[in-house]
Amino acid sequence: MRNGRFITFEGGEGAGKSTQIRRLAAALRAAHAREVVTTREPGGTPLAERLRAIILAGKARDLGDFGEALLFSAARIDHIDRIIRPALARGAYVLCDRFADSTRAYQGARGGAGENMLTTLERVTLDGVRPDLTFILDLPPEVGLARAEKRRGQGGIDRFEGEAVAFHAVLREKFLEIARAEPERCRVIDAVKPEEDVAEAIFSACREKWPHTSTEEKKWA
């Protein structure tokens, strides 16, 4: 039985996913009596965090796009089993910074992992756990990479931030393709706008998706 609500945040580098998750989590906690769980991919569990460190350090790059997709999927299976599925069963809101759409977009951007292989891998990995609502934070890659560099400061770039701008342009289109293919689930948000405007667009979409609340919840703000 699943009673919770699963919301994912997707987009390229520097799109502001983590910031918007924090804002939505705070708004949901203020408006509802439900538990709110925030998590991320790759990551969320000790095993998945170890795999995250390996992938983002570029140590799995020689495995190729499909090899990286397999590692992401291994992390995702552990994440679903230990964090996401139990939280949804409890009736919680689960807000996740990246999920399966990121694997489809990133590992599919160069064409090294075939669409059919990624689709099959996704189906096996998710085992029926899919987002109810996905926000794709959209912005030009040059803007996102500049934001990521500013956020990073003197720290080193990770595996994907180091890709050429052309890769990030293809990545952006991959996310938009996903949104066009699944309009009932996906909402494209203009992430170039000020943080407050982006947050309001996200919260408005949640109100639209779930306009009615149960007796134990407060009214939407």
GROMACS .gro file of N, CA and C in nm, residues 78-202:
model
  375
   78ASP      N    1   1.887   0.059  -0.371
   78ASP     CA    2   1.907   0.067  -0.226
   78ASP      C    3   1.830   0.185  -0.168
   79HIS      N    4   1.831   0.296  -0.240
   79HIS     CA    5   1.761   0.417  -0.196
   79HIS      C    6   1.610   0.393  -0.189
   80ILE      N    7   1.555   0.330  -0.291
   80ILE     CA    8   1.412   0.301  -0.292
   80ILE      C    9   1.375   0.207  -0.178
   81ASP      N   10   1.453   0.101  -0.163
   81ASP     CA   11   1.419  -0.001  -0.062
   81ASP      C   12   1.430   0.053   0.080
   82ARG      N   13   1.528   0.137   0.106
   82ARG     CA   14   1.556   0.179   0.243
   82ARG      C   15   1.491   0.312   0.282
   83ILE      N   16   1.470   0.400   0.188
   83ILE     CA   17   1.421   0.535   0.219
   83ILE      C   18   1.286   0.564   0.153
   84ILE      N   19   1.280   0.556   0.021
   84ILE     CA   20   1.163   0.607  -0.051
   84ILE      C   21   1.038   0.524  -0.028
   85ARG      N   22   1.047   0.393  -0.053
   85ARG     CA   23   0.928   0.309  -0.039
   85ARG      C   24   0.873   0.310   0.105
   86PRO      N   25   0.957   0.294   0.208
   86PRO     CA   26   0.902   0.299   0.344
   86PRO      C   27   0.837   0.433   0.377
   87ALA      N   28   0.897   0.543   0.332
   87ALA     CA   29   0.839   0.675   0.360
   87ALA      C   30   0.703   0.691   0.293
   88LEU      N   31   0.692   0.646   0.168
   88LEU     CA   32   0.564   0.654   0.097
   88LEU      C   33   0.459   0.567   0.165
   89ALA      N   34   0.501   0.452   0.214
   89ALA     CA   35   0.408   0.363   0.284
   89ALA      C   36   0.357   0.427   0.413
   90ARG      N   37   0.440   0.513   0.474
   90ARG     CA   38   0.398   0.584   0.596
   90ARG      C   39   0.304   0.701   0.563
   91GLY      N   40   0.292   0.735   0.435
   91GLY     CA   41   0.208   0.847   0.397
   91GLY      C   42   0.281   0.979   0.386
   92ALA      N   43   0.413   0.976   0.380
   92ALA     CA   44   0.493   1.099   0.378
   92ALA      C   45   0.498   1.161   0.238
   93TYR      N   46   0.527   1.290   0.237
   93TYR     CA   47   0.575   1.353   0.115
   93TYR      C   48   0.723   1.320   0.104
   94VAL      N   49   0.766   1.271  -0.013
   94VAL     CA   50   0.908   1.247  -0.038
   94VAL      C   51   0.953   1.340  -0.149
   95LEU      N   52   1.048   1.428  -0.117
   95LEU     CA   53   1.104   1.522  -0.213
   95LEU      C   54   1.245   1.477  -0.246
   96CYS      N   55   1.271   1.446  -0.372
   96CYS     CA   56   1.399   1.389  -0.410
   96CYS      C   57   1.471   1.475  -0.514
   97ASP      N   58   1.595   1.509  -0.483
   97ASP     CA   59   1.683   1.583  -0.574
   97ASP      C   60   1.742   1.484  -0.673
   98ARG      N   61   1.682   1.476  -0.790
   98ARG     CA   62   1.711   1.384  -0.900
   98ARG      C   63   1.654   1.245  -0.872
   99PHE      N   64   1.618   1.179  -0.983
   99PHE     CA   65   1.570   1.041  -0.976
   99PHE      C   66   1.597   0.977  -1.111
  100ALA      N   67   1.512   0.887  -1.155
  100ALA     CA   68   1.540   0.810  -1.276
  100ALA      C   69   1.551   0.895  -1.402
  101ASP      N   70   1.481   1.008  -1.407
  101ASP     CA   71   1.490   1.094  -1.525
  101ASP      C   72   1.632   1.142  -1.548
  102SER      N   73   1.707   1.164  -1.441
  102SER     CA   74   1.845   1.209  -1.456
  102SER      C   75   1.932   1.103  -1.524
  103THR      N   76   1.911   0.978  -1.489
  103THR     CA   77   1.986   0.871  -1.556
  103THR      C   78   1.950   0.867  -1.704
  104ARG      N   79   1.821   0.876  -1.732
  104ARG     CA   80   1.777   0.874  -1.871
  104ARG      C   81   1.838   0.992  -1.949
  105ALA      N   82   1.846   1.108  -1.886
  105ALA     CA   83   1.897   1.226  -1.955
  105ALA      C   84   2.049   1.228  -1.964
  106TYR      N   85   2.117   1.211  -1.851
  106TYR     CA   86   2.262   1.222  -1.849
  106TYR      C   87   2.329   1.110  -1.926
  107GLN      N   88   2.290   0.986  -1.897
  107GLN     CA   89   2.356   0.874  -1.964
  107GLN      C   90   2.308   0.857  -2.108
  108GLY      N   91   2.197   0.920  -2.141
  108GLY     CA   92   2.150   0.916  -2.279
  108GLY      C   93   2.196   1.034  -2.362
  109ALA      N   94   2.256   1.135  -2.301
  109ALA     CA   95   2.290   1.258  -2.373
  109ALA      C   96   2.396   1.237  -2.480
  110ARG      N   97   2.489   1.145  -2.457
  110ARG     CA   98   2.593   1.122  -2.557
  110ARG      C   99   2.560   1.007  -2.651
  111GLY      N  100   2.452   0.937  -2.620
  111GLY     CA  101   2.411   0.825  -2.706
  111GLY      C  102   2.486   0.696  -2.678
  112GLY      N  103   2.569   0.695  -2.573
  112GLY     CA  104   2.644   0.574  -2.542
  112GLY      C  105   2.561   0.466  -2.478
  113ALA      N  106   2.447   0.505  -2.423
  113ALA     CA  107   2.354   0.408  -2.364
  113ALA      C  108   2.225   0.416  -2.443
  114GLY      N  109   2.187   0.309  -2.507
  114GLY     CA  110   2.069   0.308  -2.592
  114GLY      C  111   1.941   0.334  -2.515
  115GLU      N  112   1.845   0.397  -2.582
  115GLU     CA  113   1.718   0.430  -2.518
  115GLU      C  114   1.646   0.305  -2.468
  116ASN      N  115   1.647   0.200  -2.547
  116ASN     CA  116   1.578   0.077  -2.506
  116ASN      C  117   1.643   0.014  -2.384
  117MET      N  118   1.777   0.017  -2.380
  117MET     CA  119   1.847  -0.039  -2.264
  117MET      C  120   1.816   0.041  -2.139
  118LEU      N  121   1.816   0.175  -2.151
  118LEU     CA  122   1.787   0.259  -2.035
  118LEU      C  123   1.644   0.241  -1.987
  119THR      N  124   1.550   0.224  -2.081
  119THR     CA  125   1.410   0.203  -2.044
  119THR      C  126   1.393   0.072  -1.969
  120THR      N  127   1.458  -0.033  -2.019
  120THR     CA  128   1.450  -0.163  -1.952
  120THR      C  129   1.513  -0.158  -1.813
  121LEU      N  130   1.629  -0.095  -1.804
  121LEU     CA  131   1.697  -0.082  -1.676
  121LEU      C  132   1.612  -0.003  -1.577
  122GLU      N  133   1.549   0.101  -1.624
  122GLU     CA  134   1.463   0.183  -1.537
  122GLU      C  135   1.345   0.102  -1.485
  123ARG      N  136   1.282   0.026  -1.572
  123ARG     CA  137   1.165  -0.052  -1.531
  123ARG      C  138   1.202  -0.153  -1.423
  124VAL      N  139   1.313  -0.221  -1.440
  124VAL     CA  140   1.356  -0.319  -1.341
  124VAL      C  141   1.396  -0.253  -1.210
  125THR      N  142   1.466  -0.139  -1.221
  125THR     CA  143   1.516  -0.071  -1.101
  125THR      C  144   1.403  -0.014  -1.016
  126LEU      N  145   1.307   0.051  -1.081
  126LEU     CA  146   1.204   0.122  -1.005
  126LEU      C  147   1.101   0.028  -0.943
  127ASP      N  148   1.075  -0.085  -1.008
  127ASP     CA  149   0.981  -0.183  -0.954
  127ASP      C  150   0.850  -0.117  -0.912
  128GLY      N  151   0.799  -0.030  -0.999
  128GLY     CA  152   0.669   0.033  -0.974
  128GLY      C  153   0.671   0.163  -0.898
  129VAL      N  154   0.785   0.203  -0.845
  129VAL     CA  155   0.794   0.330  -0.770
  129VAL      C  156   0.826   0.442  -0.868
  130ARG      N  157   0.727   0.527  -0.894
  130ARG     CA  158   0.745   0.637  -0.988
  130ARG      C  159   0.693   0.766  -0.924
  131PRO      N  160   0.750   0.879  -0.964
  131PRO     CA  161   0.706   1.007  -0.906
  131PRO      C  162   0.561   1.039  -0.942
  132ASP      N  163   0.493   1.103  -0.849
  132ASP     CA  164   0.360   1.157  -0.878
  132ASP      C  165   0.372   1.290  -0.952
  133LEU      N  166   0.477   1.364  -0.923
  133LEU     CA  167   0.497   1.497  -0.982
  133LEU      C  168   0.646   1.521  -0.995
  134THR      N  169   0.688   1.569  -1.112
  134THR     CA  170   0.830   1.598  -1.136
  134THR      C  171   0.844   1.742  -1.185
  135PHE      N  172   0.930   1.816  -1.117
  135PHE     CA  173   0.962   1.952  -1.160
  135PHE      C  174   1.093   1.950  -1.237
  136ILE      N  175   1.089   1.996  -1.360
  136ILE     CA  176   1.210   2.009  -1.441
  136ILE      C  177   1.247   2.156  -1.442
  137LEU      N  178   1.353   2.190  -1.370
  137LEU     CA  179   1.398   2.328  -1.360
  137LEU      C  180   1.484   2.358  -1.482
  138ASP      N  181   1.432   2.441  -1.569
  138ASP     CA  182   1.492   2.463  -1.701
  138ASP      C  183   1.562   2.598  -1.709
  139LEU      N  184   1.684   2.596  -1.762
  139LEU     CA  185   1.758   2.719  -1.786
  139LEU      C  186   1.868   2.692  -1.888
  140PRO      N  187   1.917   2.797  -1.958
  140PRO     CA  188   2.025   2.777  -2.053
  140PRO      C  189   2.148   2.719  -1.983
  141PRO      N  190   2.220   2.629  -2.049
  141PRO     CA  191   2.334   2.565  -1.983
  141PRO      C  192   2.442   2.663  -1.938
  142GLU      N  193   2.462   2.770  -2.016
  142GLU     CA  194   2.564   2.868  -1.977
  142GLU      C  195   2.531   2.933  -1.843
  143VAL      N  196   2.402   2.961  -1.823
  143VAL     CA  197   2.359   3.021  -1.697
  143VAL      C  198   2.376   2.923  -1.582
  144GLY      N  199   2.335   2.799  -1.604
  144GLY     CA  200   2.346   2.698  -1.499
  144GLY      C  201   2.490   2.669  -1.460
  145LEU      N  202   2.578   2.658  -1.559
  145LEU     CA  203   2.718   2.629  -1.530
  145LEU      C  204   2.784   2.745  -1.456
  146ALA      N  205   2.746   2.869  -1.491
  146ALA     CA  206   2.800   2.985  -1.420
  146ALA      C  207   2.754   2.984  -1.274
  147ARG      N  208   2.629   2.949  -1.252
  147ARG     CA  209   2.579   2.939  -1.114
  147ARG      C  210   2.652   2.829  -1.038
  148ALA      N  211   2.672   2.714  -1.104
  148ALA     CA  212   2.741   2.603  -1.038
  148ALA      C  213   2.884   2.642  -1.001
  149GLU      N  214   2.949   2.715  -1.088
  149GLU     CA  215   3.087   2.760  -1.060
  149GLU      C  216   3.089   2.855  -0.941
  150LYS      N  217   2.992   2.945  -0.937
  150LYS     CA  218   2.986   3.040  -0.824
  150LYS      C  219   2.959   2.967  -0.694
  151ARG      N  220   2.871   2.871  -0.697
  151ARG     CA  221   2.838   2.792  -0.578
  151ARG      C  222   2.958   2.710  -0.531
  152ARG      N  223   3.031   2.658  -0.628
  152ARG     CA  224   3.143   2.570  -0.598
  152ARG      C  225   3.260   2.645  -0.537
  153GLY      N  226   3.281   2.771  -0.578
  153GLY     CA  227   3.395   2.848  -0.530
  153GLY      C  228   3.526   2.786  -0.575
  154GLN      N  229   3.613   2.761  -0.482
  154GLN     CA  230   3.745   2.707  -0.512
  154GLN      C  231   3.747   2.554  -0.520
  155GLY      N  232   3.633   2.492  -0.496
  155GLY     CA  233   3.628   2.346  -0.500
  155GLY      C  234   3.640   2.294  -0.642
  156GLY      N  235   3.677   2.167  -0.656
  156GLY     CA  236   3.693   2.108  -0.788
  156GLY      C  237   3.560   2.074  -0.852
  157ILE      N  238   3.558   2.072  -0.984
  157ILE     CA  239   3.437   2.037  -1.056
  157ILE      C  240   3.414   1.887  -1.049
  158ASP      N  241   3.285   1.848  -1.055
  158ASP     CA  242   3.258   1.704  -1.048
  158ASP      C  243   3.251   1.645  -1.189
  159ARG      N  244   3.221   1.518  -1.196
  159ARG     CA  245   3.222   1.441  -1.321
  159ARG      C  246   3.141   1.507  -1.432
  160PHE      N  247   3.025   1.562  -1.398
  160PHE     CA  248   2.934   1.613  -1.500
  160PHE      C  249   2.948   1.763  -1.523
  161GLU      N  250   2.984   1.836  -1.420
  161GLU     CA  251   3.009   1.979  -1.440
  161GLU      C  252   3.124   2.001  -1.538
  162GLY      N  253   3.215   1.906  -1.545
  162GLY     CA  254   3.331   1.919  -1.632
  162GLY      C  255   3.304   1.890  -1.778
  163GLU      N  256   3.183   1.848  -1.812
  163GLU     CA  257   3.150   1.822  -1.953
  163GLU      C  258   3.140   1.953  -2.030
  164ALA      N  259   3.159   1.946  -2.162
  164ALA     CA  260   3.152   2.064  -2.248
  164ALA      C  261   3.011   2.121  -2.250
  165VAL      N  262   3.000   2.250  -2.284
  165VAL     CA  263   2.870   2.317  -2.290
  165VAL      C  264   2.777   2.245  -2.387
  166ALA      N  265   2.833   2.192  -2.497
  166ALA     CA  266   2.750   2.122  -2.595
  166ALA      C  267   2.679   2.003  -2.532
  167PHE      N  268   2.746   1.932  -2.443
  167PHE     CA  269   2.683   1.820  -2.372
  167PHE      C  270   2.565   1.870  -2.289
  168HIS      N  271   2.585   1.981  -2.219
  168HIS     CA  272   2.479   2.034  -2.134
  168HIS      C  273   2.361   2.086  -2.216
  169ALA      N  274   2.387   2.132  -2.337
  169ALA     CA  275   2.278   2.174  -2.426
  169ALA      C  276   2.193   2.053  -2.466
  170VAL      N  277   2.258   1.941  -2.498
  170VAL     CA  278   2.186   1.818  -2.530
  170VAL      C  279   2.110   1.768  -2.407
  171LEU      N  280   2.174   1.778  -2.293
  171LEU     CA  281   2.112   1.735  -2.167
  171LEU      C  282   1.982   1.812  -2.142
  172ARG      N  283   1.988   1.943  -2.164
  172ARG     CA  284   1.869   2.026  -2.146
  172ARG      C  285   1.755   1.976  -2.234
  173GLU      N  286   1.786   1.947  -2.359
  173GLU     CA  287   1.684   1.900  -2.453
  173GLU      C  288   1.630   1.763  -2.410
  174LYS      N  289   1.716   1.679  -2.353
  174LYS     CA  290   1.671   1.548  -2.305
  174LYS      C  291   1.565   1.563  -2.196
  175PHE      N  292   1.590   1.655  -2.104
  175PHE     CA  293   1.491   1.678  -1.998
  175PHE      C  294   1.361   1.732  -2.056
  176LEU      N  295   1.369   1.822  -2.152
  176LEU     CA  296   1.248   1.877  -2.212
  176LEU      C  297   1.173   1.769  -2.291
  177GLU      N  298   1.245   1.676  -2.352
  177GLU     CA  299   1.181   1.563  -2.420
  177GLU      C  300   1.101   1.479  -2.321
  178ILE      N  301   1.158   1.456  -2.205
  178ILE     CA  302   1.088   1.379  -2.102
  178ILE      C  303   0.960   1.451  -2.061
  179ALA      N  304   0.969   1.583  -2.045
  179ALA     CA  305   0.851   1.662  -2.006
  179ALA      C  306   0.743   1.656  -2.113
  180ARG      N  307   0.784   1.663  -2.239
  180ARG     CA  308   0.686   1.656  -2.348
  180ARG      C  309   0.620   1.519  -2.356
  181ALA      N  310   0.698   1.415  -2.325
  181ALA     CA  311   0.645   1.278  -2.333
  181ALA      C  312   0.550   1.246  -2.218
  182GLU      N  313   0.568   1.312  -2.102
  182GLU     CA  314   0.486   1.283  -1.984
  182GLU      C  315   0.432   1.412  -1.923
  183PRO      N  316   0.345   1.483  -1.994
  183PRO     CA  317   0.297   1.613  -1.944
  183PRO      C  318   0.213   1.605  -1.818
  184GLU      N  319   0.149   1.491  -1.793
  184GLU     CA  320   0.068   1.481  -1.672
  184GLU      C  321   0.155   1.475  -1.546
  185ARG      N  322   0.273   1.420  -1.562
  185ARG     CA  323   0.364   1.409  -1.446
  185ARG      C  324   0.458   1.527  -1.433
  186CYS      N  325   0.505   1.579  -1.544
  186CYS     CA  326   0.614   1.677  -1.544
  186CYS      C  327   0.565   1.820  -1.556
  187ARG      N  328   0.629   1.908  -1.484
  187ARG     CA  329   0.606   2.051  -1.495
  187ARG      C  330   0.740   2.119  -1.522
  188VAL      N  331   0.749   2.190  -1.632
  188VAL     CA  332   0.871   2.263  -1.664
  188VAL      C  333   0.863   2.400  -1.598
  189ILE      N  334   0.965   2.434  -1.520
  189ILE     CA  335   0.969   2.560  -1.446
  189ILE      C  336   1.086   2.643  -1.498
  190ASP      N  337   1.060   2.769  -1.527
  190ASP     CA  338   1.165   2.860  -1.574
  190ASP      C  339   1.257   2.893  -1.456
  191ALA      N  340   1.374   2.830  -1.453
  191ALA     CA  341   1.466   2.846  -1.340
  191ALA      C  342   1.553   2.970  -1.352
  192VAL      N  343   1.538   3.047  -1.460
  192VAL     CA  344   1.611   3.173  -1.473
  192VAL      C  345   1.549   3.280  -1.384
  193LYS      N  346   1.421   3.265  -1.355
  193LYS     CA  347   1.349   3.363  -1.274
  193LYS      C  348   1.404   3.368  -1.131
  194PRO      N  349   1.373   3.475  -1.058
  194PRO     CA  350   1.418   3.485  -0.918
  194PRO      C  351   1.373   3.365  -0.835
  195GLU      N  352   1.451   3.333  -0.735
  195GLU     CA  353   1.425   3.216  -0.650
  195GLU      C  354   1.283   3.214  -0.595
  196GLU      N  355   1.233   3.331  -0.552
  196GLU     CA  356   1.099   3.338  -0.494
  196GLU      C  357   0.992   3.305  -0.598
  197ASP      N  358   1.012   3.352  -0.722
  197ASP     CA  359   0.914   3.324  -0.827
  197ASP      C  360   0.913   3.176  -0.864
  198VAL      N  361   1.031   3.115  -0.867
  198VAL     CA  362   1.041   2.973  -0.895
  198VAL      C  363   0.969   2.893  -0.785
  199ALA      N  364   0.992   2.932  -0.661
  199ALA     CA  365   0.929   2.863  -0.548
  199ALA      C  366   0.777   2.874  -0.556
  200GLU      N  367   0.725   2.990  -0.592
  200GLU     CA  368   0.581   3.008  -0.600
  200GLU      C  369   0.521   2.925  -0.713
  201ALA      N  370   0.592   2.917  -0.826
  201ALA     CA  371   0.544   2.834  -0.937
  201ALA      C  372   0.537   2.688  -0.897
  202ILE      N  373   0.635   2.642  -0.821
  202ILE     CA  374   0.637   2.503  -0.774
  202ILE      C  375   0.523   2.477  -0.676
   0.00000   0.00000   0.00000
